[in-house]
């Protein structure tokens, strides 16, 4: 449910701000850093005890839990799976790299908030870790490294200084990153969902529904993306083969 809220908010953000992001991307990078600072401050001083509960549910949680940047990454994903000539691609492809950078910067807030707890617990009280915690912690290492690499190479100045072939090879790592991200999400959510669905569970109905909807929503989104991306790959191969055959006939 939180992911669906974040996805709606991300779509509204992209649609309303696409023009400004293209002209002034640096402003949004600074805003992303400000979000990181606020989330850290929110946690440190316990603002969740002062502010109304709805502010956490609909605003803070989508950043705290990483749902909003994940939603931005989903938009970036689908832009790579749609036809380049489509209206959506023409409008948003120019800011695809900017969106990836914004999402990466905001993810740092999520990483910091949860990373502090996990790293501290790992060294101070490792017996508290269960199998899910260990697997998720292992997955965060390649996820974090790949995200930083993809984010840095998404900056225009960095891209211009790189060879086109090297840049493309690095950007193709995004497919691995998307796959690891889905696996990471399922490692976190599926055990909680199964626990919530047990008859003996005393979890509030809102959270039970949230876990079920989140697992279904993520699976549907990543599943549709996979189908669309494979379909686009096959079409591109067919077009490339058709163009090559036409060229051979012309020179024959």
Short mmCIF file of C-alpha atoms in Angstrom, two decimals:
data_model
loop_
_atom_site.label_atom_id
_atom_site.label_comp_id
_atom_site.label_asym_id
_atom_site.label_seq_id
_atom_site.Cartn_x
_atom_site.Cartn_y
_atom_site.Cartn_z
CA UNK A 1 0.00 0.00 0.00
CA UNK A 2 2.84 2.37 0.86
CA UNK A 3 4.43 1.57 -2.51
CA UNK A 4 1.20 2.39 -4.36
CA UNK A 5 0.96 5.71 -2.50
CA UNK A 6 4.59 6.42 -3.38
CA UNK A 7 4.05 5.44 -7.03
CA UNK A 8 1.14 7.87 -7.37
CA UNK A 9 3.17 10.62 -5.69
CA UNK A 10 6.18 9.88 -7.92
CA UNK A 11 4.08 9.99 -11.10
CA UNK A 12 2.55 13.32 -10.07
CA UNK A 13 6.00 14.65 -9.21
CA UNK A 14 7.50 13.63 -12.56
CA UNK A 15 4.56 14.91 -14.62
CA UNK A 16 4.43 18.29 -12.86
CA UNK A 17 8.17 18.85 -12.58
CA UNK A 18 9.60 17.27 -15.75
CA UNK A 19 10.25 20.63 -17.39
CA UNK A 20 11.91 22.15 -14.33
CA UNK A 21 13.99 19.02 -13.72
CA UNK A 22 15.35 19.24 -17.27
CA UNK A 23 16.30 22.93 -16.89
CA UNK A 24 17.49 22.90 -13.27
CA UNK A 25 18.41 19.33 -12.23
CA UNK A 26 20.87 20.61 -9.61
CA UNK A 27 18.02 22.16 -7.63
CA UNK A 28 16.35 18.77 -7.30
CA UNK A 29 19.63 17.12 -6.30
CA UNK A 30 19.87 19.63 -3.47
CA UNK A 31 16.23 18.97 -2.51
CA UNK A 32 17.02 15.24 -2.44
CA UNK A 33 19.93 15.88 -0.08
CA UNK A 34 17.63 18.05 2.05
CA UNK A 35 15.19 15.13 2.23
CA UNK A 36 18.02 12.93 3.50
CA UNK A 37 18.85 15.49 6.19
CA UNK A 38 15.21 15.85 7.25
CA UNK A 39 14.62 12.08 7.48
CA UNK A 40 17.72 11.70 9.64
CA UNK A 41 16.58 14.62 11.82
CA UNK A 42 13.04 13.19 11.97
CA UNK A 43 14.40 9.93 13.34
CA UNK A 44 16.97 11.40 15.69
CA UNK A 45 14.65 13.82 17.51
CA UNK A 46 11.56 11.57 17.35
CA UNK A 47 9.28 13.87 15.36
CA UNK A 48 6.97 10.88 14.80
CA UNK A 49 5.90 11.33 18.42
CA UNK A 50 4.94 14.97 17.80
CA UNK A 51 3.51 15.19 14.28
CA UNK A 52 0.07 13.74 13.33
CA UNK A 53 0.08 10.06 12.36
CA UNK A 54 -1.12 10.80 8.80
CA UNK A 55 2.09 12.73 8.08
CA UNK A 56 4.07 9.54 8.62
CA UNK A 57 1.67 7.28 6.70
CA UNK A 58 1.35 9.39 3.56
CA UNK A 59 4.51 11.53 3.50
CA UNK A 60 7.35 10.44 5.76
CA UNK A 61 7.01 6.66 5.39
CA UNK A 62 7.39 6.75 1.60
CA UNK A 63 10.85 8.26 2.09
CA UNK A 64 11.78 6.52 5.34
CA UNK A 65 10.98 3.09 3.89
CA UNK A 66 12.49 3.94 0.51
CA UNK A 67 9.18 3.58 -1.36
CA UNK A 68 9.30 6.96 -3.13
CA UNK A 69 12.79 6.54 -4.59
CA UNK A 70 11.86 2.96 -5.51
CA UNK A 71 8.84 4.35 -7.37
CA UNK A 72 11.15 6.74 -9.23
CA UNK A 73 13.40 3.80 -10.13
CA UNK A 74 10.32 1.98 -11.45
CA UNK A 75 9.60 4.93 -13.74
CA UNK A 76 13.23 4.87 -14.91
CA UNK A 77 12.87 1.12 -15.52
CA UNK A 78 9.78 1.43 -17.66
CA UNK A 79 11.26 4.26 -19.71
CA UNK A 80 13.84 1.75 -20.86
CA UNK A 81 11.14 -0.72 -21.84
CA UNK A 82 8.79 1.50 -23.85
CA UNK A 83 9.24 2.39 -27.50
CA UNK A 84 11.56 5.36 -28.01
CA UNK A 85 9.09 7.01 -30.39
CA UNK A 86 6.21 6.92 -27.90
CA UNK A 87 4.94 10.19 -26.41
CA UNK A 88 5.93 9.04 -22.92
CA UNK A 89 9.53 8.35 -23.98
CA UNK A 90 9.84 11.65 -25.82
CA UNK A 91 8.68 13.59 -22.77
CA UNK A 92 10.59 11.76 -20.05
CA UNK A 93 13.68 10.18 -21.64
CA UNK A 94 15.58 13.51 -21.51
CA UNK A 95 15.31 13.44 -17.70
CA UNK A 96 15.69 9.69 -17.18
CA UNK A 97 19.23 10.09 -15.88
CA UNK A 98 18.18 12.95 -13.63
CA UNK A 99 15.40 10.84 -12.13
CA UNK A 100 17.87 8.02 -11.46
CA UNK A 101 20.19 10.45 -9.64
CA UNK A 102 17.32 11.91 -7.58
CA UNK A 103 16.13 8.40 -6.66
CA UNK A 104 19.66 7.33 -5.71
CA UNK A 105 20.20 10.37 -3.49
CA UNK A 106 16.88 9.80 -1.73
CA UNK A 107 17.69 6.12 -1.26
CA UNK A 108 20.68 7.22 0.79
CA UNK A 109 18.22 8.48 3.43
CA UNK A 110 16.63 5.03 3.62
CA UNK A 111 20.08 3.39 3.68
CA UNK A 112 21.29 5.65 6.48
CA UNK A 113 18.22 5.26 8.70
CA UNK A 114 18.22 1.47 8.49
CA UNK A 115 21.97 1.07 7.97
CA UNK A 116 22.79 2.67 11.32
CA UNK A 117 20.60 0.13 13.11
CA UNK A 118 21.79 -2.93 11.18
CA UNK A 119 25.50 -2.10 11.30
CA UNK A 120 25.33 -1.24 15.00
CA UNK A 121 23.42 -4.43 15.79
CA UNK A 122 25.78 -6.51 13.65
CA UNK A 123 28.73 -5.57 15.87
CA UNK A 124 27.00 -5.15 19.22
CA UNK A 125 24.32 -7.86 19.26
CA UNK A 126 24.55 -10.13 16.17
CA UNK A 127 22.40 -12.84 17.77
CA UNK A 128 19.36 -10.61 17.16
CA UNK A 129 19.72 -11.18 13.42
CA UNK A 130 17.47 -13.78 11.85
CA UNK A 131 17.93 -15.36 8.41
CA UNK A 132 15.93 -12.61 6.69
CA UNK A 133 18.09 -9.91 8.24
CA UNK A 134 21.30 -11.66 7.17
CA UNK A 135 20.14 -12.20 3.58
CA UNK A 136 18.86 -8.63 3.24
CA UNK A 137 22.11 -7.26 4.67
CA UNK A 138 24.13 -9.32 2.19
CA UNK A 139 21.98 -8.08 -0.71
CA UNK A 140 22.40 -4.44 0.30
CA UNK A 141 26.14 -4.58 -0.44
CA UNK A 142 25.93 -5.18 -4.23
CA UNK A 143 22.78 -3.03 -4.38
CA UNK A 144 24.55 -0.09 -2.77
CA UNK A 145 27.72 -0.45 -4.86
CA UNK A 146 25.79 -0.74 -8.13
CA UNK A 147 23.53 2.17 -7.24
CA UNK A 148 26.48 4.47 -6.53
CA UNK A 149 28.21 3.39 -9.76
CA UNK A 150 25.06 3.94 -11.85
CA UNK A 151 24.31 7.24 -10.13
CA UNK A 152 27.80 8.69 -10.69
CA UNK A 153 27.83 7.69 -14.36
CA UNK A 154 24.38 9.25 -14.82
CA UNK A 155 25.79 12.73 -14.30
CA UNK A 156 26.16 14.45 -17.68
CA UNK A 157 29.71 15.66 -16.99
CA UNK A 158 30.85 12.16 -16.06
CA UNK A 159 29.13 10.61 -19.06
CA UNK A 160 30.79 13.03 -21.47
CA UNK A 161 34.23 12.10 -20.20
CA UNK A 162 33.64 8.38 -20.69
CA UNK A 163 33.84 6.30 -23.83
CA UNK A 164 30.37 5.49 -25.16
CA UNK A 165 31.01 1.73 -25.09
CA UNK A 166 32.25 1.81 -21.48
CA UNK A 167 29.30 3.95 -20.37
CA UNK A 168 26.79 1.59 -22.02
CA UNK A 169 28.37 -1.45 -20.37
CA UNK A 170 28.07 0.17 -16.94
CA UNK A 171 24.48 1.24 -17.55
CA UNK A 172 23.54 -2.32 -18.51
CA UNK A 173 24.31 -3.24 -14.90
CA UNK A 174 20.99 -1.54 -14.13
CA UNK A 175 19.23 -4.77 -15.18
CA UNK A 176 21.16 -6.68 -12.52
CA UNK A 177 20.36 -3.94 -10.02
CA UNK A 178 16.63 -4.11 -10.78
CA UNK A 179 16.68 -7.88 -10.33
CA UNK A 180 18.52 -7.64 -7.01
CA UNK A 181 16.14 -4.90 -5.87
CA UNK A 182 13.10 -7.13 -6.44
CA UNK A 183 14.80 -10.02 -4.64
CA UNK A 184 15.68 -7.69 -1.74
CA UNK A 185 12.08 -6.46 -1.49
CA UNK A 186 10.70 -9.99 -1.48
CA UNK A 187 13.17 -11.08 1.20
CA UNK A 188 11.88 -8.25 3.40
CA UNK A 189 8.17 -8.43 2.62
CA UNK A 190 7.22 -12.08 2.01
CA UNK A 191 8.12 -13.38 5.52
CA UNK A 192 6.19 -10.47 7.07
CA UNK A 193 3.22 -11.15 4.80
CA UNK A 194 3.18 -14.86 5.68
CA UNK A 195 3.42 -14.03 9.37
CA UNK A 196 0.61 -11.50 9.07
CA UNK A 197 -1.68 -14.02 7.37
CA UNK A 198 -1.39 -16.58 10.16
CA UNK A 199 -4.68 -16.99 12.10
CA UNK A 200 -2.78 -16.40 15.34
CA UNK A 201 -1.36 -13.09 14.14
CA UNK A 202 -2.31 -10.06 16.25
CA UNK A 203 -1.07 -7.58 13.66
CA UNK A 204 -3.40 -4.68 12.86
CA UNK A 205 -5.52 -5.13 9.73
CA UNK A 206 -3.96 -2.08 8.06
CA UNK A 207 -0.48 -3.62 8.21
CA UNK A 208 -1.74 -7.05 7.10
CA UNK A 209 -3.33 -5.49 4.02
CA UNK A 210 -0.22 -3.37 3.46
CA UNK A 211 2.09 -6.39 3.29
CA UNK A 212 -0.19 -8.34 0.94
CA UNK A 213 -0.76 -5.41 -1.41
CA UNK A 214 2.93 -4.49 -1.38
CA UNK A 215 4.05 -8.00 -2.40
CA UNK A 216 1.40 -8.20 -5.13
CA UNK A 217 2.12 -4.66 -6.39
CA UNK A 218 5.89 -5.11 -6.58
CA UNK A 219 5.52 -8.50 -8.26
CA UNK A 220 3.05 -7.12 -10.80
CA UNK A 221 5.19 -4.06 -11.59
CA UNK A 222 8.46 -5.95 -11.95
CA UNK A 223 6.70 -8.77 -13.85
CA UNK A 224 5.16 -6.37 -16.37
CA UNK A 225 8.52 -4.62 -16.76
CA UNK A 226 10.27 -7.94 -17.44
CA UNK A 227 7.73 -8.88 -20.12
CA UNK A 228 7.92 -5.43 -21.75
CA UNK A 229 11.72 -5.37 -21.69
CA UNK A 230 12.03 -8.84 -23.26
CA UNK A 231 9.45 -7.88 -25.87
CA UNK A 232 11.36 -4.70 -26.71
CA UNK A 233 14.64 -6.63 -26.92
CA UNK A 234 13.12 -9.09 -29.40
CA UNK A 235 11.65 -6.27 -31.47
CA UNK A 236 14.96 -4.39 -31.55
CA UNK A 237 16.76 -7.55 -32.66
CA UNK A 238 14.22 -8.11 -35.42
CA UNK A 239 14.53 -4.50 -36.60
CA UNK A 240 18.30 -4.74 -36.56
CA UNK A 241 18.22 -7.99 -38.53
CA UNK A 242 15.74 -6.50 -41.01
CA UNK A 243 17.94 -3.43 -41.55
CA UNK A 244 21.01 -5.63 -42.02
CA UNK A 245 19.22 -7.81 -44.59
CA UNK A 246 18.07 -4.71 -46.47
CA UNK A 247 21.64 -3.37 -46.49
CA UNK A 248 23.01 -6.70 -47.84
CA UNK A 249 20.44 -6.66 -50.66
CA UNK A 250 21.39 -3.09 -51.58
CA UNK A 251 25.10 -3.83 -51.89
CA UNK A 252 24.65 -7.26 -53.51
#
